[in-house]
């Protein structure tokens, strides 16, 4: 199985793209209001990771060529949306570079001229959204991320429902927000600004946006129509148990019993990684660390552990070669 052997990435040689040697994740700004808000990415994550100068290839990166089969991804590190496509590329041993996008959407300079990340540049095409990127790779390289209509339907199902859960625990729930976005952002601000009231001021509008959207779109599906931590946690558990029923044995390594993970596997893996705070070499606190606790979900927990072992999130050391002066 894909999860039995792997090599941890240690960084490419200078001028060479990342490439896995073994078989075997906006942020996104889609039209769905529950996924995006005004910018898509977790502000704390984006601002924090953008302070790593050795990884900031936005200005210095070589421009991808139209006839180059190397994939270049513009990402927000520790984003579930960016992790989804990064893990997918690792699973197919496809070479790629990572460029950290500006945390502020209005300041991003992406090849497409748009503001949505992750953005992928491949063979002269620039495309946003991880699922759309995987479909392009299926067309161009026969990667089989969508080997069946069921894979596409399950991918959309996971994105639609678990996006709302992630946004709730990231921004609306006080405990999740405090442990994740608020705490992570405070580590990278100047000392004079490391106060919760300052962080809350900057994120107030974004938090209000998500609360309004989720009150409209998620609350009606919850007990008594109430958007509370207990109700959202119960909704999440029901969703995870529903997906666990796809795993007929403890040894089943993919949700649809395919030889390789599909887009649906990467959708669920990236969402759970975000809830757990398991984002590899870019630290981000867990917004709901108990997502996979309990004996009733042990089979899905085992599946997630295999995915995490096979595709540990790695963000640093993947930038393109620098443009020579």
Coordinates of C-alpha atoms in Angstrom, one line a residue:
X1 CA 0.0 0.0 0.0
X2 CA 1.0 3.6 -0.6
X3 CA 1.5 4.3 3.1
X4 CA 4.0 1.6 3.9
X5 CA 7.1 3.4 2.4
X6 CA 7.9 7.0 2.2
X7 CA 10.9 9.4 2.4
X8 CA 10.6 12.7 4.2
X9 CA 11.3 15.6 2.0
X10 CA 14.6 17.4 2.8
X11 CA 14.5 20.1 0.2
X12 CA 15.4 20.2 -3.5
X13 CA 18.8 20.9 -4.9
X14 CA 19.3 24.4 -6.0
X15 CA 17.3 25.1 -9.1
X16 CA 15.5 21.8 -9.1
X17 CA 11.8 21.3 -8.4
X18 CA 10.4 19.2 -5.5
X19 CA 9.9 15.6 -6.5
X20 CA 8.9 12.7 -4.3
X21 CA 10.9 9.5 -4.7
X22 CA 8.2 7.2 -3.4
X23 CA 4.6 6.4 -3.9
X24 CA 2.8 7.8 -2.3
X25 CA -3.2 21.4 0.6
X26 CA -7.0 30.1 -0.8
X27 CA -6.1 30.4 0.7
X28 CA -8.9 29.7 -1.7
X29 CA -11.3 32.3 -2.9
X30 CA -14.2 30.6 -4.6
X31 CA -17.6 31.9 -5.3
X32 CA -19.0 30.0 -2.3
X33 CA -19.3 32.4 0.5
X34 CA -18.8 29.8 3.1
X35 CA -15.3 29.0 1.8
X36 CA -14.0 32.4 1.0
X37 CA -15.1 35.5 2.6
X38 CA -13.1 38.3 1.1
X39 CA -9.8 36.6 0.9
X40 CA -10.0 33.0 1.7
X41 CA -6.9 32.4 3.7
X42 CA -6.5 32.3 7.4
X43 CA -5.0 35.7 8.1
X44 CA -3.0 34.5 11.1
X45 CA -1.5 31.7 9.1
X46 CA -0.7 33.7 6.0
X47 CA 0.8 36.6 7.9
X48 CA 2.9 34.3 10.0
X49 CA 4.3 32.3 7.2
X50 CA 5.0 35.3 5.0
X51 CA 7.6 36.4 7.6
X52 CA 9.9 33.6 6.5
X53 CA 12.3 35.5 4.1
X54 CA 14.1 32.4 3.0
X55 CA 10.9 31.0 1.6
X56 CA 9.5 34.2 0.1
X57 CA 9.9 33.6 -3.6
X58 CA 7.1 36.0 -4.7
X59 CA 9.4 38.7 -6.1
X60 CA 12.5 36.7 -6.9
X61 CA 11.1 33.6 -8.4
X62 CA 11.8 32.7 -12.0
X63 CA 8.7 33.0 -14.3
X64 CA 7.3 29.6 -15.3
X65 CA 7.7 28.9 -19.0
X66 CA 4.8 27.9 -21.2
X67 CA 6.5 24.7 -22.3
X68 CA 7.7 23.7 -18.9
X69 CA 6.1 20.6 -17.3
X70 CA 7.2 21.7 -13.9
X71 CA 4.2 22.8 -11.7
X72 CA 4.4 26.1 -9.8
X73 CA 2.0 26.6 -7.0
X74 CA 1.2 30.0 -5.3
X75 CA 0.0 29.0 -1.9
X76 CA -0.7 30.1 1.6
X77 CA 1.2 27.7 3.8
X78 CA -0.7 25.8 6.5
X79 CA -3.9 26.4 4.5
X80 CA -6.2 23.4 4.1
X81 CA -6.8 24.4 0.5
X82 CA -3.2 24.6 -0.3
X83 CA -2.4 21.3 1.5
X84 CA -5.0 19.6 -0.6
X85 CA -3.2 20.2 -3.9
X86 CA 0.3 19.8 -2.4
X87 CA -0.5 16.4 -0.9
X88 CA -2.1 15.4 -4.2
X89 CA 1.0 16.3 -6.2
X90 CA 3.2 14.4 -3.7
X91 CA 1.0 11.3 -4.2
X92 CA 1.7 11.2 -7.9
X93 CA 5.4 12.1 -7.6
X94 CA 4.9 15.2 -9.7
X95 CA 7.7 17.9 -9.6
X96 CA 6.6 21.3 -8.3
X97 CA 7.7 24.6 -6.8
X98 CA 6.0 26.5 -4.1
X99 CA 5.7 30.3 -4.0
X100 CA 4.2 31.9 -0.9
X101 CA 1.5 34.4 -1.9
X102 CA 1.0 37.7 -0.1
X103 CA -1.4 37.2 2.8
X104 CA -3.5 40.2 1.7
X105 CA -5.5 39.3 -1.4
X106 CA -5.5 42.8 -2.8
X107 CA -1.7 42.8 -2.8
X108 CA -1.2 39.5 -4.5
X109 CA 0.5 39.4 -7.9
X110 CA -0.5 36.1 -9.4
X111 CA 0.2 35.1 -13.0
X112 CA -3.5 35.0 -13.8
X113 CA -4.0 38.5 -12.5
X114 CA -6.5 37.1 -10.1
X115 CA -6.5 36.9 -6.3
X116 CA -7.4 33.3 -5.6
X117 CA -4.9 30.8 -4.2
X118 CA -3.8 28.1 -4.5
X119 CA -3.0 29.1 -8.0
X120 CA -1.3 26.6 -10.2
X121 CA 0.8 27.4 -13.3
X122 CA 1.3 24.4 -15.6
X123 CA 2.2 24.4 -19.3
X124 CA 1.4 28.1 -19.6
X125 CA -2.0 27.8 -17.9
X126 CA -2.8 29.5 -14.6
X127 CA -5.7 28.0 -12.7
X128 CA -7.1 28.5 -9.2
X129 CA -8.9 26.0 -6.9
X130 CA -7.4 22.6 -5.9
X131 CA -10.2 20.5 -7.4
X132 CA -10.0 22.3 -10.7
X133 CA -6.3 21.9 -10.7
X134 CA -6.6 18.2 -10.2
X135 CA -9.0 17.9 -13.1
X136 CA -6.6 19.7 -15.3
X137 CA -3.8 17.3 -14.3
X138 CA -6.2 14.4 -15.0
X139 CA -6.7 15.8 -18.5
X140 CA -3.0 16.5 -19.2
X141 CA -1.2 13.7 -17.3
X142 CA -3.9 11.1 -16.6
X143 CA -3.3 11.4 -12.8
X144 CA -6.7 9.8 -12.0
X145 CA -7.6 12.2 -9.1
X146 CA -11.2 11.8 -10.4
X147 CA -11.3 8.2 -11.6
X148 CA -15.1 8.1 -11.4
X149 CA -18.1 10.5 -11.0
X150 CA -18.4 9.3 -7.4
X151 CA -14.9 10.7 -6.7
X152 CA -16.1 14.1 -7.9
X153 CA -19.4 14.0 -6.0
X154 CA -17.6 13.0 -2.7
X155 CA -15.0 15.7 -3.2
X156 CA -17.7 18.4 -3.6
X157 CA -19.6 16.9 -0.6
X158 CA -16.6 17.2 1.7
X159 CA -15.7 20.7 0.5
X160 CA -19.2 22.0 0.9
X161 CA -19.9 20.6 4.4
X162 CA -16.5 20.5 6.1
X163 CA -15.5 23.9 4.8
X164 CA -18.3 25.4 6.9
X165 CA -17.0 23.4 10.0
X166 CA -13.4 24.7 9.5
X167 CA -14.6 28.2 9.2
X168 CA -16.7 28.0 12.3
X169 CA -13.9 26.7 14.5
X170 CA -11.3 29.0 12.9
X171 CA -13.3 32.2 13.3
X172 CA -16.6 32.0 15.1
X173 CA -16.0 29.6 18.0
X174 CA -14.2 31.6 20.7
X175 CA -12.1 28.6 21.9
X176 CA -11.1 27.5 18.4
X177 CA -10.3 31.1 17.3
X178 CA -8.2 31.7 20.4
X179 CA -6.2 28.5 20.1
X180 CA -5.6 28.8 16.4
X181 CA -5.8 32.1 14.5
X182 CA -5.4 34.5 17.4
X183 CA -2.5 32.6 19.0
X184 CA -0.7 32.0 15.8
X185 CA -0.9 35.5 14.6
X186 CA 0.3 36.9 17.9
X187 CA 3.6 35.0 17.6
X188 CA 4.6 36.9 14.5
X189 CA 3.5 40.4 15.3
X190 CA 5.8 43.1 16.7
X191 CA 5.9 43.1 20.4
X192 CA 3.9 46.4 20.6
X193 CA 1.0 44.7 18.7
X194 CA 0.9 41.4 20.5
X195 CA -2.3 42.1 22.3
X196 CA -5.5 40.2 21.8
X197 CA -7.5 43.4 21.5
X198 CA -5.3 44.5 18.5
X199 CA -5.6 41.2 16.8
X200 CA -9.4 41.1 17.4
X201 CA -9.7 44.6 15.9
X202 CA -8.0 43.6 12.7
X203 CA -10.0 40.4 12.4
X204 CA -13.4 41.7 13.6
X205 CA -14.9 42.2 10.1
X206 CA -13.8 38.8 8.9
X207 CA -15.1 37.0 12.0
X208 CA -18.4 38.9 11.6
X209 CA -18.6 37.9 8.0
X210 CA -18.2 34.2 8.7
X211 CA -20.7 34.3 11.6
X212 CA -23.3 35.9 9.3
X213 CA -22.7 33.4 6.5
X214 CA -22.7 30.3 8.8
X215 CA -25.8 31.5 10.6
X216 CA -27.5 31.5 7.3
X217 CA -26.1 28.4 5.7
X218 CA -25.1 26.1 8.5
X219 CA -27.3 26.9 11.5
X220 CA -30.5 25.7 9.8
X221 CA -28.9 22.2 9.6
X222 CA -28.1 22.2 13.4
X223 CA -30.1 21.3 16.4
X224 CA -32.7 24.0 17.1
X225 CA -31.1 26.1 14.4
X226 CA -28.5 27.3 16.8
X227 CA -24.9 27.9 15.8
X228 CA -23.1 26.7 18.9
X229 CA -19.9 24.8 19.5
X230 CA -21.8 21.7 20.7
X231 CA -24.1 21.7 17.7
X232 CA -21.3 22.2 15.1
X233 CA -19.2 19.4 16.8
X234 CA -22.2 17.1 16.6
X235 CA -22.6 18.0 12.9
X236 CA -18.9 17.3 12.3
X237 CA -19.1 13.9 14.0
X238 CA -22.1 12.9 11.9
X239 CA -20.3 13.9 8.7
X240 CA -17.2 12.0 9.7
X241 CA -19.1 8.9 10.7
X242 CA -20.9 9.1 7.3
X243 CA -17.5 9.1 5.5
X244 CA -16.2 6.4 7.7
X245 CA -18.8 4.1 6.4
X246 CA -17.0 4.1 3.1
X247 CA -14.1 2.3 4.8
X248 CA -15.3 -1.3 4.9
X249 CA -12.1 -2.7 6.6
X250 CA -9.4 -1.4 8.8
X251 CA -6.9 -2.0 6.0
X252 CA -8.7 0.1 3.4
X253 CA -6.4 2.9 2.5
X254 CA -8.6 5.1 0.4
X255 CA -12.2 6.3 0.8
X256 CA -13.3 4.7 -2.5
X257 CA -11.1 1.6 -2.3
X258 CA -9.0 2.9 -5.2
X259 CA -5.4 2.0 -5.8
X260 CA -4.3 5.6 -5.2
X261 CA -6.0 8.4 -3.2
X262 CA -8.5 10.5 -5.1
X263 CA -9.4 14.1 -4.8
X264 CA -11.9 13.1 -2.2
X265 CA -9.2 11.6 0.0
X266 CA -7.2 14.8 -0.2
X267 CA -10.3 17.0 0.5
X268 CA -11.0 15.1 3.8
X269 CA -7.3 14.8 4.8
X270 CA -6.7 18.5 4.4
X271 CA -9.8 19.5 6.4
X272 CA -8.9 17.2 9.3
X273 CA -5.3 18.4 9.2
X274 CA -6.5 22.0 9.6
X275 CA -8.8 21.0 12.5
X276 CA -6.0 19.1 14.2
X277 CA -3.4 21.8 13.6
X278 CA -1.3 19.2 11.8
X279 CA 0.4 21.5 9.3
X280 CA 4.0 20.2 9.4
X281 CA 6.8 22.7 9.4
X282 CA 4.6 25.8 9.6
X283 CA 3.1 25.9 13.0
X284 CA -0.6 26.6 13.4
X285 CA -2.7 25.8 16.5
X286 CA -5.5 23.3 16.3
X287 CA -8.9 24.9 16.1
X288 CA -10.7 21.6 17.1
X289 CA -8.2 19.0 18.2
X290 CA -10.8 16.4 19.2
X291 CA -12.2 15.9 15.8
X292 CA -11.0 12.2 15.6
X293 CA -11.3 11.3 19.3
X294 CA -13.5 8.3 20.3
X295 CA -13.8 4.6 19.6
X296 CA -16.7 5.2 17.2
X297 CA -14.4 6.8 14.7
X298 CA -11.3 4.6 15.1
X299 CA -11.4 3.4 11.5
X300 CA -11.4 6.9 10.0
X301 CA -8.7 7.9 12.5
X302 CA -6.5 5.1 11.2
X303 CA -7.1 6.2 7.6
X304 CA -6.1 9.7 8.6
X305 CA -3.0 8.5 10.3
X306 CA -1.9 6.6 7.1
X307 CA -2.5 9.7 5.0
X308 CA -0.5 11.9 7.4
X309 CA 2.3 9.5 7.4
X310 CA 2.4 9.2 3.6
X311 CA 2.0 12.9 2.9
X312 CA 3.3 15.0 5.9
X313 CA 2.7 18.7 5.2
X314 CA 6.0 20.3 4.2
X315 CA 6.2 23.9 3.0
X316 CA 9.8 25.1 3.4
X317 CA 12.6 24.6 0.9
X318 CA 10.4 24.3 -2.2
X319 CA 10.8 27.7 -3.8
X320 CA 11.9 28.1 -7.4
X321 CA 15.5 29.0 -8.3
X322 CA 16.1 32.8 -7.9
X323 CA 16.4 35.1 -10.9
X324 CA 20.0 36.0 -11.4
X325 CA 20.8 39.7 -11.4

